[in-house]
PDB file of C-alpha atoms in Angstrom:
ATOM      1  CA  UNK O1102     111.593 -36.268  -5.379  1.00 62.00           C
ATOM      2  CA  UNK O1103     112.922 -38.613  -2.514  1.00 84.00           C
ATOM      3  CA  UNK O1104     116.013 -40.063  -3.707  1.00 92.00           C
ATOM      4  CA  UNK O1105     118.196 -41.809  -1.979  1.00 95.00           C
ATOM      5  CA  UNK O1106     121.468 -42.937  -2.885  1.00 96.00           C
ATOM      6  CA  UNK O1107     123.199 -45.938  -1.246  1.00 97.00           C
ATOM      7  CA  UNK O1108     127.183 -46.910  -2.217  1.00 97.00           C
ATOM      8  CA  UNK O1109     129.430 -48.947  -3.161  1.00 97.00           C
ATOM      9  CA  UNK O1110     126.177 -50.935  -4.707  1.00 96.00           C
ATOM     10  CA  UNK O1111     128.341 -54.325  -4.524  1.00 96.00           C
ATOM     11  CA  UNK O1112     131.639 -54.668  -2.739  1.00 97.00           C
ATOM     12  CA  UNK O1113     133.599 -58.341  -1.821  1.00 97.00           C
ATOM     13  CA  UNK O1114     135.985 -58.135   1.043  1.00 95.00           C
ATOM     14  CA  UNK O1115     137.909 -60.535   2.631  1.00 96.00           C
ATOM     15  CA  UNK O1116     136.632 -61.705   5.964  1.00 97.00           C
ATOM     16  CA  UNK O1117     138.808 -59.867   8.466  1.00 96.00           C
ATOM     17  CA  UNK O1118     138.578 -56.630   6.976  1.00 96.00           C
ATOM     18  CA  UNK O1119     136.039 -53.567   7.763  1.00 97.00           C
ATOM     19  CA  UNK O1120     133.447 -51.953   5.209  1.00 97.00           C
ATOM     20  CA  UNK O1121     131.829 -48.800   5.059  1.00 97.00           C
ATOM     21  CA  UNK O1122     128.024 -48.231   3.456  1.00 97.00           C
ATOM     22  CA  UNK O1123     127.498 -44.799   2.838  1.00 97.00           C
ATOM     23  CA  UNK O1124     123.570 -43.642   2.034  1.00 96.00           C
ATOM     24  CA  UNK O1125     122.510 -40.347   1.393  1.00 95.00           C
ATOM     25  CA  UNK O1126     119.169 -38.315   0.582  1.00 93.00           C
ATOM     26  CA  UNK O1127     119.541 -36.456  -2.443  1.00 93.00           C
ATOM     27  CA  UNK O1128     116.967 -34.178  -2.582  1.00 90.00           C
ATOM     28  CA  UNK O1129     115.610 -33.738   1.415  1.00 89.00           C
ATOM     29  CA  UNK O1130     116.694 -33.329   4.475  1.00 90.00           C
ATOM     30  CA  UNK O1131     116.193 -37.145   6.407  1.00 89.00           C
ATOM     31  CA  UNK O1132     116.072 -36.493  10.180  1.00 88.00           C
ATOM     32  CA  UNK O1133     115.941 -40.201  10.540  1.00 92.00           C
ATOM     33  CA  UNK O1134     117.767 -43.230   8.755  1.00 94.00           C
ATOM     34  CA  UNK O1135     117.226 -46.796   9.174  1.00 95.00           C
ATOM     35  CA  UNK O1136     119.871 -49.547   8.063  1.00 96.00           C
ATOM     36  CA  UNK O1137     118.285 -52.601   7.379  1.00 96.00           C
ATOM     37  CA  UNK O1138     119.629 -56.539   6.280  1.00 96.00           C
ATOM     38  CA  UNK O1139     117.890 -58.622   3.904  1.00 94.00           C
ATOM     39  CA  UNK O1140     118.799 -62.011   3.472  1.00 92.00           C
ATOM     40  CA  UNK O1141     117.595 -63.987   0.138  1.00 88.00           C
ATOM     41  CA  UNK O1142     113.958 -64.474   0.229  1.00 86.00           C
ATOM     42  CA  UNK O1143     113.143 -62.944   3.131  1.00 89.00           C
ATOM     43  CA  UNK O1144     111.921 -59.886   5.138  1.00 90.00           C
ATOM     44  CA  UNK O1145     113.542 -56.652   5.869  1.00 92.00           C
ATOM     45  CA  UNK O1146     115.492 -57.058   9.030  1.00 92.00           C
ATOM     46  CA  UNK O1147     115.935 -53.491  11.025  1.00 93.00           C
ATOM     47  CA  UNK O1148     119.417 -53.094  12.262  1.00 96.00           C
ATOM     48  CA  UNK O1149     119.189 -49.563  13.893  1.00 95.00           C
ATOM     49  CA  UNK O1150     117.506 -46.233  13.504  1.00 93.00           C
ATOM     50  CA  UNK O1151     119.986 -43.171  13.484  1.00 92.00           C
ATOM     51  CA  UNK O1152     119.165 -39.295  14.316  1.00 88.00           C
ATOM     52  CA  UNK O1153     121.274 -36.740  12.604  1.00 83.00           C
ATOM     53  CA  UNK O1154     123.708 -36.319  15.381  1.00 81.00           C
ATOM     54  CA  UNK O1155     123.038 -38.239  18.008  1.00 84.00           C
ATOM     55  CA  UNK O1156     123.931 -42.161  18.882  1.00 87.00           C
ATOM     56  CA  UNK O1157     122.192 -44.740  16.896  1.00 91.00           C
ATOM     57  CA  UNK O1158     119.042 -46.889  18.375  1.00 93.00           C
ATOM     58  CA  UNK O1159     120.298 -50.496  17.812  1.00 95.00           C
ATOM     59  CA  UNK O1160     117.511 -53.114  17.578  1.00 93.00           C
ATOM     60  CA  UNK O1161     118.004 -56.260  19.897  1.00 92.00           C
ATOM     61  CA  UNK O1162     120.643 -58.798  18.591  1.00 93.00           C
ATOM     62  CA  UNK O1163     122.207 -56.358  17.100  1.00 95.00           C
ATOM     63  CA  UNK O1164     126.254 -55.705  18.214  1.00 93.00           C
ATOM     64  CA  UNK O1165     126.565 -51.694  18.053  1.00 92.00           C
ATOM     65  CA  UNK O1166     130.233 -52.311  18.382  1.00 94.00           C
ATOM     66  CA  UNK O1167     130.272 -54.377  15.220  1.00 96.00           C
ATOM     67  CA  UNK O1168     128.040 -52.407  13.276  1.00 96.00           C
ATOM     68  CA  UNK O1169     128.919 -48.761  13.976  1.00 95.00           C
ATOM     69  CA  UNK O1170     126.885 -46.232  12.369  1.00 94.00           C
ATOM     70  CA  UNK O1171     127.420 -42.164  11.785  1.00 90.00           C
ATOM     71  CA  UNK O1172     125.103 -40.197  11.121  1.00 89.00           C
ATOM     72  CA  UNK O1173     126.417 -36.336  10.167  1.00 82.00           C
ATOM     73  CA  UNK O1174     124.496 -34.713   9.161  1.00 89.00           C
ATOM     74  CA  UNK O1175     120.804 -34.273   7.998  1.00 89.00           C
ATOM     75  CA  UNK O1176     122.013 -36.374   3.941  1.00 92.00           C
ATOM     76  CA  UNK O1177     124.407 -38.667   4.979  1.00 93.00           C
ATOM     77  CA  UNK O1178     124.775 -41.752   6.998  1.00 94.00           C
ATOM     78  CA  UNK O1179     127.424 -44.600   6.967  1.00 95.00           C
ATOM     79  CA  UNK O1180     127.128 -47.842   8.345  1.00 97.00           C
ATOM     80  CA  UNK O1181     130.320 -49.748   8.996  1.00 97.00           C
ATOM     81  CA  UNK O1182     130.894 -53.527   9.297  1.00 97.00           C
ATOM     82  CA  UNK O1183     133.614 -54.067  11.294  1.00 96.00           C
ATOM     83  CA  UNK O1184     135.641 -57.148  10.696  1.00 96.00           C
ATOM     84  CA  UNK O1185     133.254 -58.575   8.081  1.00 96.00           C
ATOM     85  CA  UNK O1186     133.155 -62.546   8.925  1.00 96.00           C
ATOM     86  CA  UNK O1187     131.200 -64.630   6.254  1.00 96.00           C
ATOM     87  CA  UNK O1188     127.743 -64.478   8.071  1.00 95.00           C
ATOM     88  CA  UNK O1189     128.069 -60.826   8.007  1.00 96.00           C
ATOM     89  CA  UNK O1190     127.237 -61.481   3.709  1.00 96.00           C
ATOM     90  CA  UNK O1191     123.884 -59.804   3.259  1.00 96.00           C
ATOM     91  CA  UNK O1192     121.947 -57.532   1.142  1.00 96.00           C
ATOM     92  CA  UNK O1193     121.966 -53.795   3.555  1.00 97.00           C
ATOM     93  CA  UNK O1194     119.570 -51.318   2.794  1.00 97.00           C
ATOM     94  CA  UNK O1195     119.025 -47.938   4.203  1.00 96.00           C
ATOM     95  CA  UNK O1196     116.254 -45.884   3.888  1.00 95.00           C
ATOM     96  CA  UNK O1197     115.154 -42.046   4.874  1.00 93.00           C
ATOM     97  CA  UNK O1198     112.965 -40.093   5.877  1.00 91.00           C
ATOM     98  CA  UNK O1199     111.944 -36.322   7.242  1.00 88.00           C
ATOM     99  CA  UNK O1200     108.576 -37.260   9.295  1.00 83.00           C
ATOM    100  CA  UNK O1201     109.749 -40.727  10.667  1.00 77.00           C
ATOM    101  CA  UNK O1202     106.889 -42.403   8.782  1.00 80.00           C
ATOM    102  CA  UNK O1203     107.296 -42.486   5.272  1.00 87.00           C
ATOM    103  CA  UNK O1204     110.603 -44.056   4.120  1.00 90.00           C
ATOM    104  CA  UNK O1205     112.451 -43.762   1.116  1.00 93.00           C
ATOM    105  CA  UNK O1206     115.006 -47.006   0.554  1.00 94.00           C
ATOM    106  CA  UNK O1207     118.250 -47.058  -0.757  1.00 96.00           C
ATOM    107  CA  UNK O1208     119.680 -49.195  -3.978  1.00 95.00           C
ATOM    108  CA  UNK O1209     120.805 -51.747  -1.274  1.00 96.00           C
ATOM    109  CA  UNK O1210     124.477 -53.311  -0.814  1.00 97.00           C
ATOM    110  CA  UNK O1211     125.513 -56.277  -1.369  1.00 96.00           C
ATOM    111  CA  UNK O1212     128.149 -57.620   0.327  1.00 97.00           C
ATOM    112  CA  UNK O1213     130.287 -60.865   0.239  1.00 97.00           C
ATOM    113  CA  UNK O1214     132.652 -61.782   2.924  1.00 96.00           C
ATOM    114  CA  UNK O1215     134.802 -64.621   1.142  1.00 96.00           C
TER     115      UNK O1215
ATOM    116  CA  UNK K 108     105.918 -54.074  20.275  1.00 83.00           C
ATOM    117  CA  UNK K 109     104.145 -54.384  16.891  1.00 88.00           C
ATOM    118  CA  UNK K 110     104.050 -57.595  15.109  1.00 93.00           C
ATOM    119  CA  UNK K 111     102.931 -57.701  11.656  1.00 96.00           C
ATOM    120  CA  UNK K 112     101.877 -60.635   9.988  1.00 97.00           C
ATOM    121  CA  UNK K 113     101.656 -61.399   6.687  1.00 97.00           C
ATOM    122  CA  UNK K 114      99.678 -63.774   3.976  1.00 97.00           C
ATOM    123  CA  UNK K 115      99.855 -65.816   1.682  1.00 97.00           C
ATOM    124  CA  UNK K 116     103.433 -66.043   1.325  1.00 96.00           C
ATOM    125  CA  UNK K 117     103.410 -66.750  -2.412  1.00 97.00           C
ATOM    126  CA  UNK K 118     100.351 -65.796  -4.546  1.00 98.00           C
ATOM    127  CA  UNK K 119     100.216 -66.610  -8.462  1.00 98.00           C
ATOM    128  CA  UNK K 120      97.233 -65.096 -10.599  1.00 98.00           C
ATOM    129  CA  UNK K 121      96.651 -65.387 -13.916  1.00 97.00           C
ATOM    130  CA  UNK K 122      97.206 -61.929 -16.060  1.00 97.00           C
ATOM    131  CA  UNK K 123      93.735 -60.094 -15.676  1.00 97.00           C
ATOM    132  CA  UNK K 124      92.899 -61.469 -12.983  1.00 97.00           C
ATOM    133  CA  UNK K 125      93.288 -59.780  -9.328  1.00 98.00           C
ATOM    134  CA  UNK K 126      95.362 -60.105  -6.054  1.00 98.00           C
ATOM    135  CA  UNK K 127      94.950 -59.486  -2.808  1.00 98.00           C
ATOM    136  CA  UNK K 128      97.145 -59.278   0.043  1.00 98.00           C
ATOM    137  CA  UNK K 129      96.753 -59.343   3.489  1.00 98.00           C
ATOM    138  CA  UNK K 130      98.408 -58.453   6.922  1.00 98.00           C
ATOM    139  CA  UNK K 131      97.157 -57.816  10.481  1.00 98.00           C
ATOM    140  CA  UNK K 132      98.592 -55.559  13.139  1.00 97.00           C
ATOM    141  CA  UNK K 133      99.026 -56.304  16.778  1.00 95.00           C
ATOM    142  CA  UNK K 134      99.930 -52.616  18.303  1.00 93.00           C
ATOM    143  CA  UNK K 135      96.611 -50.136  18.344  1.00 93.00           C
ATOM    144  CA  UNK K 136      98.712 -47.627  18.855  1.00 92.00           C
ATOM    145  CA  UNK K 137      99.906 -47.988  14.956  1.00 93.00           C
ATOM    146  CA  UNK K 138      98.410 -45.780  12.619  1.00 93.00           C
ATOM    147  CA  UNK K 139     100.378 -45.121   9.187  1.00 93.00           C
ATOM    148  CA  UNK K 140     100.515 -48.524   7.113  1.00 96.00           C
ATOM    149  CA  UNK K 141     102.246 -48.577   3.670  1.00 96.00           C
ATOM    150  CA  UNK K 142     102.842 -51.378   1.343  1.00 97.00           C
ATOM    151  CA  UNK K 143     106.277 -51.445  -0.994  1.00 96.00           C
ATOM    152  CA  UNK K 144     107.003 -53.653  -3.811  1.00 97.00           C
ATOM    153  CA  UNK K 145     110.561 -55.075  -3.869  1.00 95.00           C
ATOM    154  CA  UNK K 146     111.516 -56.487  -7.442  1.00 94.00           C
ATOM    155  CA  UNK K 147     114.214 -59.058  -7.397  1.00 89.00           C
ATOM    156  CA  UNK K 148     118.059 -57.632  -6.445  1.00 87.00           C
ATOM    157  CA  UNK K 149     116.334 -53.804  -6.279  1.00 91.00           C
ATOM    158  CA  UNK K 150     115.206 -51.567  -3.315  1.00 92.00           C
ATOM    159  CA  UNK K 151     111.221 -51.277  -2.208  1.00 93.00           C
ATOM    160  CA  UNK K 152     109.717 -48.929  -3.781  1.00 94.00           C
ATOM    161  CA  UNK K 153     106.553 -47.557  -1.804  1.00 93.00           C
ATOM    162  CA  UNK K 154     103.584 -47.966  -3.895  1.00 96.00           C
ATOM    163  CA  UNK K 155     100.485 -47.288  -1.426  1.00 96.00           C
ATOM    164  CA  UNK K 156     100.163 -46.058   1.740  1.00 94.00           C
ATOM    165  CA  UNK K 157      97.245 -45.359   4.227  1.00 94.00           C
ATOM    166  CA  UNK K 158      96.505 -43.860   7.740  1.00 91.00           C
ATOM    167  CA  UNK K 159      94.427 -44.709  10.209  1.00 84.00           C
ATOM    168  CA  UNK K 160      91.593 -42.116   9.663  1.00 83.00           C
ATOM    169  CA  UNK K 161      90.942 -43.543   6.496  1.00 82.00           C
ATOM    170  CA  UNK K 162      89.390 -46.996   5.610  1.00 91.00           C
ATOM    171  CA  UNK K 163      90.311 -46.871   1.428  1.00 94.00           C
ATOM    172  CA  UNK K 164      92.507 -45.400  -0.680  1.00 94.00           C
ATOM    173  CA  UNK K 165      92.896 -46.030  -4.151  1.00 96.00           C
ATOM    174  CA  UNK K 166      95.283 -45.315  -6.945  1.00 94.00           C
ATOM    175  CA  UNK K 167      94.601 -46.463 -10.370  1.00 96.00           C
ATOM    176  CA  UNK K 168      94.901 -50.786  -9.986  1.00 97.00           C
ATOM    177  CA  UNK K 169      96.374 -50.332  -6.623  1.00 98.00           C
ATOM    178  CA  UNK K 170      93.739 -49.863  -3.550  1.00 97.00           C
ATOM    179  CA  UNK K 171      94.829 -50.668   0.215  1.00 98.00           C
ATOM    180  CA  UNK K 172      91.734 -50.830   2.948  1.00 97.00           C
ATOM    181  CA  UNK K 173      92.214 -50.951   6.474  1.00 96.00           C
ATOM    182  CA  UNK K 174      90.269 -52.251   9.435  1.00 95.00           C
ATOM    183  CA  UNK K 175      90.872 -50.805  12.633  1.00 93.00           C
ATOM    184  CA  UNK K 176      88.646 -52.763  15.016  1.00 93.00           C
ATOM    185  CA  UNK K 177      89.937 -56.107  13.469  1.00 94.00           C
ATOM    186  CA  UNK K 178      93.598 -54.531  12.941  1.00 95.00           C
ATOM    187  CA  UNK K 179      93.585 -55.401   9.450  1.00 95.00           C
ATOM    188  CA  UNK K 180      94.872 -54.050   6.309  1.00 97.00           C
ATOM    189  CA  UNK K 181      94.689 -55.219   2.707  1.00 98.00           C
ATOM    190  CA  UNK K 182      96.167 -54.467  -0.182  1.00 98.00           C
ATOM    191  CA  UNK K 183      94.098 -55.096  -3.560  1.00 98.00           C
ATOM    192  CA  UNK K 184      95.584 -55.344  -7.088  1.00 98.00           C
ATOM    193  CA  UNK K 185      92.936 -55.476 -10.217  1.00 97.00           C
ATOM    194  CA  UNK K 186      93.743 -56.254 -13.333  1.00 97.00           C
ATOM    195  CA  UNK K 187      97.382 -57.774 -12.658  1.00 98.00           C
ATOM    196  CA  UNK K 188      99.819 -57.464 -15.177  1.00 97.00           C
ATOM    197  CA  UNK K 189     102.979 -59.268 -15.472  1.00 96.00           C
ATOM    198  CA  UNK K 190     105.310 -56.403 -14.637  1.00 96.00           C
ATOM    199  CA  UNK K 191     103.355 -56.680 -11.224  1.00 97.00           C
ATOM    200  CA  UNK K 192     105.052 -59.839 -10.416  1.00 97.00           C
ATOM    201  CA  UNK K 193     107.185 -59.016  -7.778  1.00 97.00           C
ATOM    202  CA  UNK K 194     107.675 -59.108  -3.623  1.00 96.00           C
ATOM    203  CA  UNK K 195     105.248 -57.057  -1.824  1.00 98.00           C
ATOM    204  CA  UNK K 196     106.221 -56.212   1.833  1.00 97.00           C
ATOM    205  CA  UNK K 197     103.367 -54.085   4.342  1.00 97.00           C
ATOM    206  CA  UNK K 198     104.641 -52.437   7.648  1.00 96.00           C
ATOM    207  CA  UNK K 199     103.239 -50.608  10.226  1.00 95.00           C
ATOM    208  CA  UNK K 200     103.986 -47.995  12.270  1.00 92.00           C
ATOM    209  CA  UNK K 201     102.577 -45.683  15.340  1.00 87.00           C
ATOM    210  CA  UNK K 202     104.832 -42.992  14.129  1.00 74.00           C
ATOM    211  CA  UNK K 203     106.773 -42.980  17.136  1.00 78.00           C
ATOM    212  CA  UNK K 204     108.389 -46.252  16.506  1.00 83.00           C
ATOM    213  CA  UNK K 205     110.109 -47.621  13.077  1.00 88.00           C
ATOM    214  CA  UNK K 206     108.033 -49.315  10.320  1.00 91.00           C
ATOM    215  CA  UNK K 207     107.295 -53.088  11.306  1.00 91.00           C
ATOM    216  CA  UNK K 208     107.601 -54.908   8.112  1.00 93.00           C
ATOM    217  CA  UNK K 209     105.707 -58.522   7.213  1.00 95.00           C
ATOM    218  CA  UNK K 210     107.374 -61.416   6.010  1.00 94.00           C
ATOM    219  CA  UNK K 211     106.804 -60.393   2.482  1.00 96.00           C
ATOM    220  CA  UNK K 212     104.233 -61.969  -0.505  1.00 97.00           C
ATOM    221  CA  UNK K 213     105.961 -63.761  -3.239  1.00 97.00           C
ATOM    222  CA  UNK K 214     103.376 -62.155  -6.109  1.00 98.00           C
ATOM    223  CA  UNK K 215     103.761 -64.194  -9.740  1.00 97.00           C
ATOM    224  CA  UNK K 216     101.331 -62.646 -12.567  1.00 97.00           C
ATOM    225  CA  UNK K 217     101.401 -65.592 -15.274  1.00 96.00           C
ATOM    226  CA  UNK K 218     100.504 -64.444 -18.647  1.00 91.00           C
TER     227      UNK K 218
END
């Protein structure tokens, strides 16, 4: 049990342009999602925590306007990069879960912004 | 908030041999503490995890102890494989807040 999908798994864009992440619990019902950025050889970076239908908690440094993120409903929610610049090349990650504490990750994104 | 450190940053152990991992805590309030193993280009995958009213827990070559007074965790691997070899992340968490993740340990099992 616990699965979570995560797509597009891989998606190149040119900078400029906007990208949507879409993750989704397969098999329970996640109150809570978490987007998260991992650059290479590092830590997982929190980017927000979202609540089935209501506005996303964005973690400091973090531009909400940039990074917009839906959550709709208790399986699904998107994250969307807004004109993607260069930087904005990561590996994103969301995870789930239905008690806030244990969290179930996603197959990650990888995005390049050429 | 809760700061989580993490060490060593890269551990390599020969095949039979074991590893251990640590991290400390900075928030009391934290009580749930799991460890994930991220293998390269692929998502963590939770392998452990232990709350704060116990001080072990143990599954098969995988054991995590905590430390409460000290704010302490550690995560133990025995007889290490080379299918272990891989990054191991801890967090911790009071529940009411998001999982605060360490830096990561760079685990290489030479056979």
């Amino acid at each position: 049990g616990a699965v979570v999908s995560q797509h597009p798994s891989w998606v190149i864009c040119k900078s400029g342009t906007s990208v949507k992440i879409e993750c989704r619990s397969l098999d329970f019902q996640a109150t809570t999602m978490f987007w998260y950025r991992q650059f290479p050889k590092q830590s997982l970076m929190l980017m927000a925590t979202s609540n089935e239908g209501s506005k996303a908690t964005y973690e400091q440094g973090v531009e909400k306007d940039k990074f917009l993120i839906n959550h709709a409903s208790l399986t699904l929610s998107t994250l969307t990069v807004t004109s993607a610049h260069p930087e904005d090349s990561s590996f994103y990650i969301c995870s789930a879960s239905d008690d806030f504490k244990t969290q179930y990750f996603g197959p990650g994104t990888r995005l390049l912004v050429l | 908030g809760e700061n989580v450190e993490q060490h060593p940053s890269t551990l390599s152990v020969q095949e039979g041999d074991s590893a251990v991992i640590k991290c400390t805590y900075s928030d009391s309030a934290s009580n749930y503490f799991p460890w994930y193993k991220q293998e390269l280009g692929k998502r963590p995958q939770l392998i452990i995890d232990i709350r704060s009213n116990v001080g072990e827990k143990k599954d098969q070559r995988i054991a995590v102890t905590l430390n409460k007074t000290a704010k302490h965790f550690s995560l133990h691997i025995t007889e290490t494989q080379p299918e272990d070899s891989a990054v191991y992340f801890c967090a911790a968490s009071s529940g009411n807040t998001p999982l605060v993740f360490g830096k990561g340990t760079r685990l290489s099992v030479i056979a």
